[in-house]
Every structure is written in structure tokens, then in C-alpha cells.
Amino acid sequence: MIRPLDGKSPRIHPSVFVSEAAYVVGDVVIGEGTSIWPGAVIRADYGDIIIGKNCSIQDNAVLHTDDHLELGDNVLLTHGAVVHGGKVGSNVLIGVNAVLLEDTDVGDYVFIGAGAIVRGKVPDNSLVIGVPGQIRPLSEKQAERLKNPTAKYVQNGKRFNEQGLGLDTTAFQAGS
């Protein structure tokens, strides 16, 4: 479901896949090639949410903010993960059920492990694991995975759109 709120409508690139079971509301911008999967909630009721190009917002993930939330390009927000405000750089993988709290600032090429709870600044090229999240350097294998973490999901979103399985976003399209 895609809905305006307080006169602000989501602006969605024409190439975006939005599942029929997702909820997108308010002052949201969604960039080219991004996919929004079943159960995902993108709720911009108190501040704006900007999602970059080729992101994958997977099943039951939540994006919400009290002020401003921004995801860079190629962000993989996996199943059940929550980002509550702040900034996430590009080429970032946020693991299953991880939580990024308000005012978190995540750099580029960051791997956040499943279940981690993250607050504060996370530098580029980092691994974050645990509760509270502990920051470590990336291994070569982890760094390689972050070069294009969303490629298969971009293709899968196209496949779903081609088979008529996404919402019609025509009324909310921005950019081409």
C-alpha cells in the first residue's frame, strides 16, 4: 500500500518494485532499481526518508524516523531489520533483525551482522556485530560481498514487476 500523509506523497522511480504487501507512507523518495518486499514498512510520518538506487528493503524490515533517514545506494536491509533514523552510506549490508537506532551514522562498505544493535558513528569498511554492536575491520570476503550486495535483488524486483506482482506506482512516480 502506498499512501500520502499530510499532503506529502511518496516519490518512487518508475523502475522500483513495491510488493502488494508493503506499506509506504508520507515524505519518502525511493531511487532507481530499488525493491520493497512483503511486510516492509517505510513510514515517514515525522520526518523524511530517502532511499538511494538499487537498494533492497526485504521482508518485514522497517524504516522510520523522528527527523530524517537516508540510505545510500546498494543498501541491503535484510529480513526484520529496523533502521530508525540517521544515515546509512552506500554498499551496506544490514543483517537479519539488526537494529540501527536514531542518530546512527553508518559509513560506506559496512557489514552489520544479524541481531546487532547499532548506535553512533560506524566508519567506512567496518564490520559491526553483537549487542551492543562492536566495530571491527572487514575481512576480504566480507569486503568483496559489499561490492554489489543488492545485484540479485535488483534483478528479482524486475522479474516480479514483469510478472505483474508489484503495486502500480504510476501515481507516485518521480524521475526516470
PDB file of C-alpha atoms in Angstrom:
ATOM      1  CA  MET A   1       0.000   0.000   0.000  1.00  0.00           C
ATOM      2  CA  ILE A   2       1.309   3.453  -0.896  1.00  0.00           C
ATOM      3  CA  ARG A   3      -0.258   6.458   0.802  1.00  0.00           C
ATOM      4  CA  PRO A   4       0.214  10.222   1.104  1.00  0.00           C
ATOM      5  CA  LEU A   5       0.238  11.804   4.569  1.00  0.00           C
ATOM      6  CA  ASP A   6      -0.249  15.469   5.453  1.00  0.00           C
ATOM      7  CA  GLY A   7      -0.106  16.394   1.769  1.00  0.00           C
ATOM      8  CA  LYS A   8       3.228  14.618   1.196  1.00  0.00           C
ATOM      9  CA  SER A   9       3.248  11.647  -1.165  1.00  0.00           C
ATOM     10  CA  PRO A  10       5.974   9.080  -1.714  1.00  0.00           C
ATOM     11  CA  ARG A  11       8.030   9.736  -4.875  1.00  0.00           C
ATOM     12  CA  ILE A  12       9.024   6.460  -6.482  1.00  0.00           C
ATOM     13  CA  HIS A  13      11.268   5.887  -9.513  1.00  0.00           C
ATOM     14  CA  PRO A  14       9.398   4.015 -12.309  1.00  0.00           C
ATOM     15  CA  SER A  15      11.802   1.043 -12.108  1.00  0.00           C
ATOM     16  CA  VAL A  16      11.099   0.342  -8.418  1.00  0.00           C
ATOM     17  CA  PHE A  17       9.345  -2.871  -7.335  1.00  0.00           C
ATOM     18  CA  VAL A  18       6.937  -2.429  -4.399  1.00  0.00           C
ATOM     19  CA  SER A  19       5.261  -5.591  -3.113  1.00  0.00           C
ATOM     20  CA  GLU A  20       1.491  -5.588  -2.738  1.00  0.00           C
ATOM     21  CA  ALA A  21       2.083  -6.409   0.932  1.00  0.00           C
ATOM     22  CA  ALA A  22       4.449  -3.482   1.683  1.00  0.00           C
ATOM     23  CA  TYR A  23       3.419  -0.190   3.317  1.00  0.00           C
ATOM     24  CA  VAL A  24       4.963   3.104   2.160  1.00  0.00           C
ATOM     25  CA  VAL A  25       3.593   6.368   3.560  1.00  0.00           C
ATOM     26  CA  GLY A  26       4.475  10.057   3.681  1.00  0.00           C
ATOM     27  CA  ASP A  27       7.547  12.023   2.613  1.00  0.00           C
ATOM     28  CA  VAL A  28       9.509   9.153   1.030  1.00  0.00           C
ATOM     29  CA  VAL A  29      11.831   9.170  -2.000  1.00  0.00           C
ATOM     30  CA  ILE A  30      12.761   5.769  -3.491  1.00  0.00           C
ATOM     31  CA  GLY A  31      15.591   5.604  -6.046  1.00  0.00           C
ATOM     32  CA  GLU A  32      16.004   3.673  -9.278  1.00  0.00           C
ATOM     33  CA  GLY A  33      16.191  -0.118  -9.184  1.00  0.00           C
ATOM     34  CA  THR A  34      15.165  -0.445  -5.541  1.00  0.00           C
ATOM     35  CA  SER A  35      12.911  -3.301  -4.381  1.00  0.00           C
ATOM     36  CA  ILE A  36      10.483  -3.229  -1.449  1.00  0.00           C
ATOM     37  CA  TRP A  37       9.430  -6.735  -0.345  1.00  0.00           C
ATOM     38  CA  PRO A  38       6.385  -8.148   1.533  1.00  0.00           C
ATOM     39  CA  GLY A  39       5.795  -6.800   5.019  1.00  0.00           C
ATOM     40  CA  ALA A  40       8.286  -3.948   4.671  1.00  0.00           C
ATOM     41  CA  VAL A  41       7.195  -0.693   6.308  1.00  0.00           C
ATOM     42  CA  ILE A  42       8.574   2.678   5.213  1.00  0.00           C
ATOM     43  CA  ARG A  43       6.842   5.216   7.429  1.00  0.00           C
ATOM     44  CA  ALA A  44       7.744   8.886   7.007  1.00  0.00           C
ATOM     45  CA  ASP A  45       5.211  10.406   9.366  1.00  0.00           C
ATOM     46  CA  TYR A  46       7.548  12.621  11.437  1.00  0.00           C
ATOM     47  CA  GLY A  47      10.441  13.181   9.032  1.00  0.00           C
ATOM     48  CA  ASP A  48      11.552  12.387   5.502  1.00  0.00           C
ATOM     49  CA  ILE A  49      13.034   9.107   4.301  1.00  0.00           C
ATOM     50  CA  ILE A  50      15.339   8.974   1.284  1.00  0.00           C
ATOM     51  CA  ILE A  51      16.284   5.597  -0.210  1.00  0.00           C
ATOM     52  CA  GLY A  52      19.052   5.509  -2.830  1.00  0.00           C
ATOM     53  CA  LYS A  53      19.437   3.476  -6.003  1.00  0.00           C
ATOM     54  CA  ASN A  54      19.430  -0.326  -6.153  1.00  0.00           C
ATOM     55  CA  CYS A  55      18.514  -0.899  -2.514  1.00  0.00           C
ATOM     56  CA  SER A  56      16.651  -3.968  -1.266  1.00  0.00           C
ATOM     57  CA  ILE A  57      14.247  -3.490   1.634  1.00  0.00           C
ATOM     58  CA  GLN A  58      13.394  -7.078   2.480  1.00  0.00           C
ATOM     59  CA  ASP A  59      10.506  -8.823   4.183  1.00  0.00           C
ATOM     60  CA  ASN A  60       9.350  -7.227   7.449  1.00  0.00           C
ATOM     61  CA  ALA A  61      12.099  -4.595   7.513  1.00  0.00           C
ATOM     62  CA  VAL A  62      11.156  -1.212   8.992  1.00  0.00           C
ATOM     63  CA  LEU A  63      12.351   2.287   8.108  1.00  0.00           C
ATOM     64  CA  HIS A  64      11.078   5.043  10.418  1.00  0.00           C
ATOM     65  CA  THR A  65      12.390   8.317  11.792  1.00  0.00           C
ATOM     66  CA  ASP A  66      11.613  11.165  14.141  1.00  0.00           C
ATOM     67  CA  ASP A  67      13.593  13.565  11.926  1.00  0.00           C
ATOM     68  CA  HIS A  68      15.450  12.335   8.799  1.00  0.00           C
ATOM     69  CA  LEU A  69      16.574   8.967   7.486  1.00  0.00           C
ATOM     70  CA  GLU A  70      18.766   8.416   4.447  1.00  0.00           C
ATOM     71  CA  LEU A  71      20.012   5.212   2.820  1.00  0.00           C
ATOM     72  CA  GLY A  72      22.770   5.451   0.198  1.00  0.00           C
ATOM     73  CA  ASP A  73      22.940   3.281  -2.923  1.00  0.00           C
ATOM     74  CA  ASN A  74      23.186  -0.531  -2.884  1.00  0.00           C
ATOM     75  CA  VAL A  75      21.940  -0.981   0.681  1.00  0.00           C
ATOM     76  CA  LEU A  76      20.686  -4.464   1.550  1.00  0.00           C
ATOM     77  CA  LEU A  77      18.288  -4.196   4.511  1.00  0.00           C
ATOM     78  CA  THR A  78      17.563  -7.834   5.274  1.00  0.00           C
ATOM     79  CA  HIS A  79      14.574  -9.579   6.861  1.00  0.00           C
ATOM     80  CA  GLY A  80      13.236  -7.984  10.028  1.00  0.00           C
ATOM     81  CA  ALA A  81      15.925  -5.306  10.279  1.00  0.00           C
ATOM     82  CA  VAL A  82      14.984  -1.880  11.655  1.00  0.00           C
ATOM     83  CA  VAL A  83      16.547   1.471  10.811  1.00  0.00           C
ATOM     84  CA  HIS A  84      15.160   4.250  12.990  1.00  0.00           C
ATOM     85  CA  GLY A  85      16.567   7.495  11.643  1.00  0.00           C
ATOM     86  CA  GLY A  86      20.100   8.526  10.845  1.00  0.00           C
ATOM     87  CA  LYS A  87      22.226   7.953   7.788  1.00  0.00           C
ATOM     88  CA  VAL A  88      23.427   4.764   6.116  1.00  0.00           C
ATOM     89  CA  GLY A  89      26.130   5.008   3.438  1.00  0.00           C
ATOM     90  CA  SER A  90      26.400   3.031   0.203  1.00  0.00           C
ATOM     91  CA  ASN A  91      27.222  -0.659  -0.240  1.00  0.00           C
ATOM     92  CA  VAL A  92      25.988  -1.597   3.205  1.00  0.00           C
ATOM     93  CA  LEU A  93      24.502  -4.927   4.323  1.00  0.00           C
ATOM     94  CA  ILE A  94      22.278  -4.784   7.412  1.00  0.00           C
ATOM     95  CA  GLY A  95      21.759  -8.306   8.730  1.00  0.00           C
ATOM     96  CA  VAL A  96      18.590 -10.107   9.787  1.00  0.00           C
ATOM     97  CA  ASN A  97      16.908  -8.461  12.807  1.00  0.00           C
ATOM     98  CA  ALA A  98      19.660  -5.871  13.243  1.00  0.00           C
ATOM     99  CA  VAL A  99      18.562  -2.542  14.732  1.00  0.00           C
ATOM    100  CA  LEU A 100      20.047   0.853  13.914  1.00  0.00           C
ATOM    101  CA  LEU A 101      18.900   3.395  16.474  1.00  0.00           C
ATOM    102  CA  GLU A 102      18.152   7.105  15.936  1.00  0.00           C
ATOM    103  CA  ASP A 103      21.154   9.274  15.001  1.00  0.00           C
ATOM    104  CA  THR A 104      23.274   6.348  13.818  1.00  0.00           C
ATOM    105  CA  ASP A 105      25.716   7.339  11.063  1.00  0.00           C
ATOM    106  CA  VAL A 106      26.947   4.337   9.068  1.00  0.00           C
ATOM    107  CA  GLY A 107      29.745   4.812   6.521  1.00  0.00           C
ATOM    108  CA  ASP A 108      30.236   3.095   3.164  1.00  0.00           C
ATOM    109  CA  TYR A 109      31.122  -0.596   2.755  1.00  0.00           C
ATOM    110  CA  VAL A 110      29.813  -1.667   6.148  1.00  0.00           C
ATOM    111  CA  PHE A 111      28.572  -5.143   7.106  1.00  0.00           C
ATOM    112  CA  ILE A 112      26.216  -5.150  10.104  1.00  0.00           C
ATOM    113  CA  GLY A 113      25.727  -8.646  11.484  1.00  0.00           C
ATOM    114  CA  ALA A 114      22.414 -10.314  12.279  1.00  0.00           C
ATOM    115  CA  GLY A 115      20.875  -9.143  15.541  1.00  0.00           C
ATOM    116  CA  ALA A 116      23.363  -6.325  16.117  1.00  0.00           C
ATOM    117  CA  ILE A 117      22.184  -3.186  17.869  1.00  0.00           C
ATOM    118  CA  VAL A 118      23.951  -0.134  16.499  1.00  0.00           C
ATOM    119  CA  ARG A 119      24.128   3.444  17.746  1.00  0.00           C
ATOM    120  CA  GLY A 120      26.559   6.227  16.908  1.00  0.00           C
ATOM    121  CA  LYS A 121      29.189   6.519  14.182  1.00  0.00           C
ATOM    122  CA  VAL A 122      30.329   3.484  12.183  1.00  0.00           C
ATOM    123  CA  PRO A 123      33.351   4.189   9.951  1.00  0.00           C
ATOM    124  CA  ASP A 124      33.749   3.052   6.336  1.00  0.00           C
ATOM    125  CA  ASN A 125      34.939  -0.530   5.715  1.00  0.00           C
ATOM    126  CA  SER A 126      33.716  -1.903   9.047  1.00  0.00           C
ATOM    127  CA  LEU A 127      32.029  -4.986  10.442  1.00  0.00           C
ATOM    128  CA  VAL A 128      29.574  -4.494  13.328  1.00  0.00           C
ATOM    129  CA  ILE A 129      28.466  -7.485  15.409  1.00  0.00           C
ATOM    130  CA  GLY A 130      26.861  -8.067  18.779  1.00  0.00           C
ATOM    131  CA  VAL A 131      24.767  -6.279  21.380  1.00  0.00           C
ATOM    132  CA  PRO A 132      25.822  -3.563  21.731  1.00  0.00           C
ATOM    133  CA  GLY A 133      27.429  -3.536  18.301  1.00  0.00           C
ATOM    134  CA  GLN A 134      31.212  -3.900  18.320  1.00  0.00           C
ATOM    135  CA  ILE A 135      33.109  -2.415  15.370  1.00  0.00           C
ATOM    136  CA  ARG A 136      35.859  -4.421  13.665  1.00  0.00           C
ATOM    137  CA  PRO A 137      37.652  -4.294  10.314  1.00  0.00           C
ATOM    138  CA  LEU A 138      36.118  -6.189   7.385  1.00  0.00           C
ATOM    139  CA  SER A 139      37.650  -9.431   6.165  1.00  0.00           C
ATOM    140  CA  GLU A 140      38.499  -9.655   2.453  1.00  0.00           C
ATOM    141  CA  LYS A 141      35.499 -11.952   1.896  1.00  0.00           C
ATOM    142  CA  GLN A 142      33.117  -9.509   3.613  1.00  0.00           C
ATOM    143  CA  ALA A 143      34.535  -6.564   1.653  1.00  0.00           C
ATOM    144  CA  GLU A 144      34.053  -8.486  -1.610  1.00  0.00           C
ATOM    145  CA  ARG A 145      30.405  -9.171  -0.750  1.00  0.00           C
ATOM    146  CA  LEU A 146      29.779  -5.444  -0.281  1.00  0.00           C
ATOM    147  CA  LYS A 147      30.908  -4.505  -3.796  1.00  0.00           C
ATOM    148  CA  ASN A 148      27.397  -5.133  -5.125  1.00  0.00           C
ATOM    149  CA  PRO A 149      25.268  -6.577  -2.313  1.00  0.00           C
ATOM    150  CA  THR A 150      21.898  -5.981  -3.984  1.00  0.00           C
ATOM    151  CA  ALA A 151      22.503  -7.108  -7.594  1.00  0.00           C
ATOM    152  CA  LYS A 152      20.353 -10.250  -7.429  1.00  0.00           C
ATOM    153  CA  TYR A 153      17.546  -8.352  -5.677  1.00  0.00           C
ATOM    154  CA  VAL A 154      17.504  -5.634  -8.356  1.00  0.00           C
ATOM    155  CA  GLN A 155      17.025  -8.395 -10.945  1.00  0.00           C
ATOM    156  CA  ASN A 156      14.421 -10.145  -8.805  1.00  0.00           C
ATOM    157  CA  GLY A 157      12.437  -6.897  -8.447  1.00  0.00           C
ATOM    158  CA  LYS A 158      12.438  -6.537 -12.252  1.00  0.00           C
ATOM    159  CA  ARG A 159      11.227 -10.131 -12.583  1.00  0.00           C
ATOM    160  CA  PHE A 160       8.373  -9.541 -10.122  1.00  0.00           C
ATOM    161  CA  ASN A 161       7.357  -6.294 -11.884  1.00  0.00           C
ATOM    162  CA  GLU A 162       7.420  -8.009 -15.295  1.00  0.00           C
ATOM    163  CA  GLN A 163       5.034 -10.667 -13.969  1.00  0.00           C
ATOM    164  CA  GLY A 164       2.621  -8.086 -12.530  1.00  0.00           C
ATOM    165  CA  LEU A 165       3.388  -8.881  -8.908  1.00  0.00           C
ATOM    166  CA  GLY A 166       4.176  -5.331  -7.756  1.00  0.00           C
ATOM    167  CA  LEU A 167       1.978  -2.368  -6.943  1.00  0.00           C
ATOM    168  CA  ASP A 168       1.184   0.135  -9.664  1.00  0.00           C
ATOM    169  CA  THR A 169       3.336   3.114  -8.644  1.00  0.00           C
ATOM    170  CA  THR A 170       2.360   5.313 -11.608  1.00  0.00           C
ATOM    171  CA  ALA A 171       0.631   7.906  -9.418  1.00  0.00           C
ATOM    172  CA  PHE A 172       3.767   8.232  -7.266  1.00  0.00           C
ATOM    173  CA  GLN A 173       6.498   8.210  -9.909  1.00  0.00           C
ATOM    174  CA  ALA A 174       9.363  10.665  -9.751  1.00  0.00           C
ATOM    175  CA  GLY A 175      12.344  10.789 -12.116  1.00  0.00           C
ATOM    176  CA  SER A 176      13.016   8.395 -14.943  1.00  0.00           C
TER     177      SER A 176
END
